[in-house]
mmCIF file of C-alpha atoms in Angstrom:
data_model
loop_
_atom_site.group_PDB
_atom_site.id
_atom_site.type_symbol
_atom_site.label_atom_id
_atom_site.label_comp_id
_atom_site.label_asym_id
_atom_site.label_seq_id
_atom_site.Cartn_x
_atom_site.Cartn_y
_atom_site.Cartn_z
ATOM 1 C CA ILE T 186 -0.089 -0.174 0.042
ATOM 2 C CA ALA T 187 2.593 2.482 1.085
ATOM 3 C CA ASP T 188 4.715 1.844 -2.535
ATOM 4 C CA ARG T 189 1.194 2.802 -4.251
ATOM 5 C CA TYR T 190 1.373 6.052 -2.273
ATOM 6 C CA ILE T 191 4.956 6.975 -2.535
ATOM 7 C CA HIS T 192 4.337 5.954 -6.453
ATOM 8 C CA ASN T 193 1.433 8.552 -6.806
ATOM 9 C CA PHE T 194 3.594 11.378 -4.539
ATOM 10 C CA HIS T 195 6.273 11.110 -7.332
ATOM 11 C CA GLU T 196 4.006 11.358 -10.078
ATOM 12 C CA ASP T 197 2.115 14.482 -8.280
ATOM 13 C CA ILE T 198 5.061 16.166 -7.705
ATOM 14 C CA SER T 199 6.750 15.573 -10.899
ATOM 15 C CA LYS T 200 3.443 17.108 -12.663
ATOM 16 C CA LEU T 201 3.706 20.079 -10.564
ATOM 17 C CA ASN T 202 7.152 20.835 -11.551
ATOM 18 C CA CYS T 203 8.222 20.367 -7.823
ATOM 19 C CA LEU T 204 11.568 19.330 -7.102
ATOM 20 C CA SER T 205 12.152 15.595 -5.486
ATOM 21 C CA PRO T 206 13.002 15.332 -1.759
ATOM 22 C CA ASP T 207 16.627 14.988 -0.886
ATOM 23 C CA TYR T 208 15.370 12.461 1.735
ATOM 24 C CA GLU T 209 12.090 10.001 1.974
ATOM 25 C CA PRO T 210 12.227 8.436 5.698
ATOM 26 C CA ARG T 211 9.757 5.422 5.908
ATOM 27 C CA VAL T 212 8.246 5.177 9.322
ATOM 28 C CA THR T 213 8.227 1.502 9.167
ATOM 29 C CA ASP T 214 12.205 2.024 9.240
ATOM 30 C CA ASN T 215 12.523 4.444 12.160
ATOM 31 C CA ILE T 216 10.062 2.387 14.589
ATOM 32 C CA PRO T 217 12.513 2.399 17.425
ATOM 33 C CA GLN T 218 13.509 5.880 17.182
ATOM 34 C CA ILE T 219 9.573 6.875 16.896
ATOM 35 C CA ILE T 220 8.998 4.880 20.473
ATOM 36 C CA THR T 221 12.171 6.526 21.851
ATOM 37 C CA PHE T 222 10.608 9.986 20.969
ATOM 38 C CA ILE T 223 7.285 9.178 22.029
ATOM 39 C CA GLN T 224 8.581 7.679 25.649
ATOM 40 C CA GLU T 225 10.824 11.059 25.755
ATOM 41 C CA LEU T 226 7.693 13.151 25.246
ATOM 42 C CA ILE T 227 5.649 11.284 28.189
ATOM 43 C CA ASP T 228 8.962 11.692 30.405
ATOM 44 C CA LYS T 229 9.093 15.286 29.899
ATOM 45 C CA GLY T 230 5.177 15.390 30.783
ATOM 46 C CA CYS T 231 4.357 16.759 27.260
ATOM 47 C CA ALA T 232 2.715 13.506 26.271
ATOM 48 C CA TYR T 233 0.430 10.813 28.122
ATOM 49 C CA GLN T 234 -0.570 7.487 27.759
ATOM 50 C CA ALA T 235 -4.770 6.461 27.827
ATOM 51 C CA GLY T 236 -5.137 3.029 27.412
ATOM 52 C CA ASN T 237 -3.103 1.759 24.278
ATOM 53 C CA ASP T 238 -2.914 5.415 22.977
ATOM 54 C CA VAL T 239 -0.995 8.258 23.602
ATOM 55 C CA TYR T 240 -1.709 12.131 23.552
ATOM 56 C CA PHE T 241 0.291 14.845 23.234
ATOM 57 C CA ARG T 242 -0.323 17.568 26.135
ATOM 58 C CA ILE T 243 -1.313 20.710 23.855
ATOM 59 C CA ASN T 244 -0.513 23.252 26.614
ATOM 60 C CA THR T 245 2.806 22.128 26.852
ATOM 61 C CA PHE T 246 3.686 23.897 23.410
ATOM 62 C CA ALA T 247 2.740 27.624 23.646
ATOM 63 C CA ASP T 248 2.505 28.037 19.834
ATOM 64 C CA TYR T 249 0.035 24.749 19.732
ATOM 65 C CA GLY T 250 -2.645 25.670 16.850
ATOM 66 C CA LYS T 251 -0.641 28.655 15.592
ATOM 67 C CA LEU T 252 -0.083 27.239 12.033
ATOM 68 C CA SER T 253 -3.718 26.628 11.583
ATOM 69 C CA LYS T 254 -4.722 29.397 13.242
ATOM 70 C CA GLN T 255 -6.792 27.592 16.022
ATOM 71 C CA LYS T 256 -7.271 28.763 19.727
ATOM 72 C CA ILE T 257 -6.043 26.002 22.178
ATOM 73 C CA GLU T 258 -9.347 26.126 23.895
ATOM 74 C CA ASP T 259 -11.157 25.523 21.093
ATOM 75 C CA LEU T 260 -9.199 22.157 20.357
ATOM 76 C CA HIS T 261 -10.100 20.170 23.478
ATOM 77 C CA ALA T 262 -12.312 17.231 23.221
#
């Protein structure tokens, strides 16, 4: 499945006359690093585990929502 989307991505950027990325990391090649990073976020109090999921504590990042122009108070479930 991933190869199909990668192929489609390459076709799209070619049609748009965009430069190809210099590096295209694959999640499956970096699982140990991702797990370590998530554990560091938990250890620093920037994320928390609920059941089998991990959530980012948005109030630990002052600029959270800035890019999407959303207010933090509007993002709480």
